[in-house]
Short mmCIF file of C-alpha atoms and ligand atoms in Angstrom, two decimals:
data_model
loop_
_atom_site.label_atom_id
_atom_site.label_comp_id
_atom_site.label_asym_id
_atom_site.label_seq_id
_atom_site.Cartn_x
_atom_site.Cartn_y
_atom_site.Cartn_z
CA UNK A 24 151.46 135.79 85.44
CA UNK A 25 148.66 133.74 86.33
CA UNK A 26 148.38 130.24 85.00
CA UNK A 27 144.77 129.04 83.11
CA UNK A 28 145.77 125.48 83.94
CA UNK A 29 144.14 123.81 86.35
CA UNK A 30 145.30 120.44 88.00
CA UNK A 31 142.38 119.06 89.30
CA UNK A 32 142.52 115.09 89.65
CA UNK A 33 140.59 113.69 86.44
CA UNK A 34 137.24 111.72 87.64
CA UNK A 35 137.10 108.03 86.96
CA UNK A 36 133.55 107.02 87.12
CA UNK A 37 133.31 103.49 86.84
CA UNK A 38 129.89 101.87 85.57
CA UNK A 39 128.47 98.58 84.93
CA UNK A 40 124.74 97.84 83.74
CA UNK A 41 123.00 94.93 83.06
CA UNK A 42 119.26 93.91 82.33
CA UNK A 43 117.57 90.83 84.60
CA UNK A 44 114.24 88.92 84.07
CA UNK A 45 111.22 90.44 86.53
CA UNK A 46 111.74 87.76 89.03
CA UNK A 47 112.60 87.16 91.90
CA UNK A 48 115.48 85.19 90.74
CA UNK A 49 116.66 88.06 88.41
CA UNK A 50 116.20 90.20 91.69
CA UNK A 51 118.62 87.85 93.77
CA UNK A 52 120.99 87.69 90.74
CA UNK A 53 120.63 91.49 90.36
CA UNK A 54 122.14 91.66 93.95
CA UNK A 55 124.90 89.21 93.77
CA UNK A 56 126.08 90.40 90.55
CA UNK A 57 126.11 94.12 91.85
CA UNK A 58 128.41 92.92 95.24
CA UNK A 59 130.45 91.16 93.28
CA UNK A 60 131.08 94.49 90.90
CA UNK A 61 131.67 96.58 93.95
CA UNK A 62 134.19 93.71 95.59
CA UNK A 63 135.72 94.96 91.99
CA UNK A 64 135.95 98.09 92.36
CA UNK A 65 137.49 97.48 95.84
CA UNK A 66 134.53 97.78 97.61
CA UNK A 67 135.22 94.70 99.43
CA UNK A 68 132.37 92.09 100.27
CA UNK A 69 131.14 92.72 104.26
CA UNK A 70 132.39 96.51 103.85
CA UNK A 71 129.88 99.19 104.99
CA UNK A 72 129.13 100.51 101.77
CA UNK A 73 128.81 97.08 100.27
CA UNK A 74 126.13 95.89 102.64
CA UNK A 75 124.55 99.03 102.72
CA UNK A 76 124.48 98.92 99.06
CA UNK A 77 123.56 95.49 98.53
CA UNK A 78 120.66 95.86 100.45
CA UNK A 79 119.40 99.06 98.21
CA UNK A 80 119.84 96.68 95.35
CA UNK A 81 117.94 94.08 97.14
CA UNK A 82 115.33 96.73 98.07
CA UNK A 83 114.64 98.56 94.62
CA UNK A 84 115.33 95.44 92.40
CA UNK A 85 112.32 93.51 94.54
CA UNK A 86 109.85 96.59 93.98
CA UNK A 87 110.57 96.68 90.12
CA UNK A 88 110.06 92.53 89.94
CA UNK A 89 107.26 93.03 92.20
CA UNK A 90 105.64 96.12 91.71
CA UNK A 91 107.34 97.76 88.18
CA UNK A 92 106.76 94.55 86.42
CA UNK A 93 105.35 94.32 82.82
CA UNK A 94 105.02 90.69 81.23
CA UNK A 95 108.07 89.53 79.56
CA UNK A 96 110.17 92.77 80.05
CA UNK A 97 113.38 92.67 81.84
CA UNK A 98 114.75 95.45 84.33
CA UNK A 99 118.16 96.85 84.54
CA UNK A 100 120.28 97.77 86.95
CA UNK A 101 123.18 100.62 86.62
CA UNK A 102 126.12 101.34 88.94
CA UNK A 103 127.97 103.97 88.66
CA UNK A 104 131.01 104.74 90.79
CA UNK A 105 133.35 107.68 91.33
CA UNK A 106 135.86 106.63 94.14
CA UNK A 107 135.71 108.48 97.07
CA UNK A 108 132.79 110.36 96.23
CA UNK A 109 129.67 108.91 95.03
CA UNK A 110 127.75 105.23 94.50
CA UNK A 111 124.89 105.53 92.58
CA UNK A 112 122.17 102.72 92.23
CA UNK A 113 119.75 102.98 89.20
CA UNK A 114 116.86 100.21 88.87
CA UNK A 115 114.98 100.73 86.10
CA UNK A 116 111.51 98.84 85.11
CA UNK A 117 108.83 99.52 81.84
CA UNK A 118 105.86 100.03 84.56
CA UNK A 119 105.56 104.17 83.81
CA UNK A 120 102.06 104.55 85.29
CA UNK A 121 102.92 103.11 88.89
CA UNK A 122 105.38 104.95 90.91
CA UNK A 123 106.78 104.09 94.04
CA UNK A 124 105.29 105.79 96.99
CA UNK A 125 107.07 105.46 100.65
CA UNK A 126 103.91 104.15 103.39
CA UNK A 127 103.37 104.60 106.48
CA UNK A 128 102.76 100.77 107.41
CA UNK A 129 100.48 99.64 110.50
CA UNK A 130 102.65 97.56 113.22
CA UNK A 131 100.88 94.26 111.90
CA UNK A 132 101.52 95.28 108.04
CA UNK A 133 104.07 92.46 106.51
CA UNK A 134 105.03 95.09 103.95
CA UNK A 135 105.61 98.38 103.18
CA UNK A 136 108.52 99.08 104.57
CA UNK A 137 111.08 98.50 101.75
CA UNK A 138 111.53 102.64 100.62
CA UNK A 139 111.40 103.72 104.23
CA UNK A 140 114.88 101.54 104.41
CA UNK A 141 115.94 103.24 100.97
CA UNK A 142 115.16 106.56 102.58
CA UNK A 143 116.95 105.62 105.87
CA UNK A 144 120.21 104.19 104.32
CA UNK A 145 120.69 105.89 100.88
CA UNK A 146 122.12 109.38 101.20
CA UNK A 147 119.59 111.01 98.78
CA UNK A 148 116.92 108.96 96.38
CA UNK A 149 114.37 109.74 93.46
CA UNK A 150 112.41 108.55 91.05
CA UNK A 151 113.12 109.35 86.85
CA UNK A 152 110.87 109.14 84.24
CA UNK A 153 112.39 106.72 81.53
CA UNK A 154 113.19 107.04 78.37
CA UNK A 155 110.98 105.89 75.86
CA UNK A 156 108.73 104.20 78.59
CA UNK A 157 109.06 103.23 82.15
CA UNK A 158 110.80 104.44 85.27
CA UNK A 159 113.92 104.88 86.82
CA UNK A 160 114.49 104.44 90.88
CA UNK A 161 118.06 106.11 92.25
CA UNK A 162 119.40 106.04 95.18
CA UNK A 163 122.63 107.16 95.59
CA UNK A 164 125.62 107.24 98.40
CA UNK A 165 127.73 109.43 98.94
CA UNK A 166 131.40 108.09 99.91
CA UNK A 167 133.24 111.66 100.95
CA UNK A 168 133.43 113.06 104.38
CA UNK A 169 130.00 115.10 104.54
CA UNK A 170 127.92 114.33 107.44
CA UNK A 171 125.30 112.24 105.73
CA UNK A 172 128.52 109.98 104.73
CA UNK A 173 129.55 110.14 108.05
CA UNK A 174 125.82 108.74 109.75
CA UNK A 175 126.05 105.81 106.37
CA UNK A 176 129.39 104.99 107.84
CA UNK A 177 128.43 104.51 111.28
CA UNK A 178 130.81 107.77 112.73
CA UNK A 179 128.71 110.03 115.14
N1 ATP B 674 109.19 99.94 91.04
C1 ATP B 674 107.95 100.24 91.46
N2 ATP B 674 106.96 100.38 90.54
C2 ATP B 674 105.70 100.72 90.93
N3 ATP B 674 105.33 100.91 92.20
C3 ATP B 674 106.26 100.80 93.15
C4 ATP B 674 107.63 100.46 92.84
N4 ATP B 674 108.32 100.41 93.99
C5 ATP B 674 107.44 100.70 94.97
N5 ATP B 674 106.21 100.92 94.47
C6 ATP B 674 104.98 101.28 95.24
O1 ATP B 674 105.38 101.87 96.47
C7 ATP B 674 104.84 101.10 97.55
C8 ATP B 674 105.82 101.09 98.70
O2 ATP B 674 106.98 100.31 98.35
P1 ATP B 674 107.80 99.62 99.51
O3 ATP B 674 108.98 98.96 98.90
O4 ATP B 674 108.03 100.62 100.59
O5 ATP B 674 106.79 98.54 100.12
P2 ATP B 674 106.38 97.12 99.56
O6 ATP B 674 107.21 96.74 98.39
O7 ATP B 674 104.89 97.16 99.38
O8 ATP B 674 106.72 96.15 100.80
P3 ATP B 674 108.15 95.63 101.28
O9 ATP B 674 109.18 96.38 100.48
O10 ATP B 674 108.23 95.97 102.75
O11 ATP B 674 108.16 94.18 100.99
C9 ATP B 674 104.56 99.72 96.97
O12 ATP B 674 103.55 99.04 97.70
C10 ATP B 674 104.13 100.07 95.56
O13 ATP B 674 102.78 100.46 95.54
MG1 MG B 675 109.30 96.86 98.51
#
């Protein structure tokens, strides 16, 4: 006879969110805060995924202070972890009619250069329309042994 029950491991997907002024205070804050969640989560401080993470946070939190800003509005940031498989980083701002747009910046350019680093580190990234106004910006990481892991972890 052939048994309908599965025993797949249940999914734990941990999450923490938390709104920050548009500064760049809130920005710095929004970074610290989200390291200290992963150290958590046992994603220890100074671990790849940490700093790699930490500086998407520091990345996409500076473009919504900077660029998604809207007077007196605050933007959030979202983690959500599943151990061993996937980080995901959501910064969210009220700016719906700007979206970010990856450059191609001259050598002398100070700027531009923050989503080329999202592209280069994150495993996959995107950009949500929010609900009822603004934008989301995800980036996510994948944590399990595929090759784009793999390259994020530093293993040829
Ligand atoms: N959250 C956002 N809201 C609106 N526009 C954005 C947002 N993030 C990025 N952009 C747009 O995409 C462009 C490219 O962003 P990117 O982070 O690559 O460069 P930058 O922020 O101009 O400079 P740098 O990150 O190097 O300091 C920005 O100049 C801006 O026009
Ligand atoms: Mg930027």
């Amino acid at each position: 006879m052939t048994s309908l029950v599965t025993h797949e491991p249940a999914l734990t997907v941990r999450v923490f969110t938390q709104r920050f002024s548009s500064t760049l205070r809130g920005a710095r804050l929004a970074c610290r805060l989200a390291l200290h969640q992963l150290d958590r989560w046992r994603l220890p401080y100074g671990s790849e995924t940490s700093d790699v993470a930490g500086l998407l946070v520091a990345e996409l939190a500076a473009n919504a202070v900077t660029h998604g800003r809207v007077p007196g509005r605050d933007f959030e940031l979202t983690l959500a972890y599943t151990p061993g498989l996937l980080l995901r980083i959501d910064v969210s701002d009220t700016r719906g009619e700007r979206r970010p747009a990856p450059g191609v910046p001259g050598l002398l350019d100070e700027g531009g250069r923050g989503l080329l680093l999202v592209e280069a580190l994150a495993t996959r990234w995107a950009v949500l329309d929010r609900v009822p106004v603004g934008k989301t910006v995800r980036a996510e990481l994948d944590l399990g042994p595929g090759p784009r892991s793999r390259r994020i972890a530093g293993v040829p």
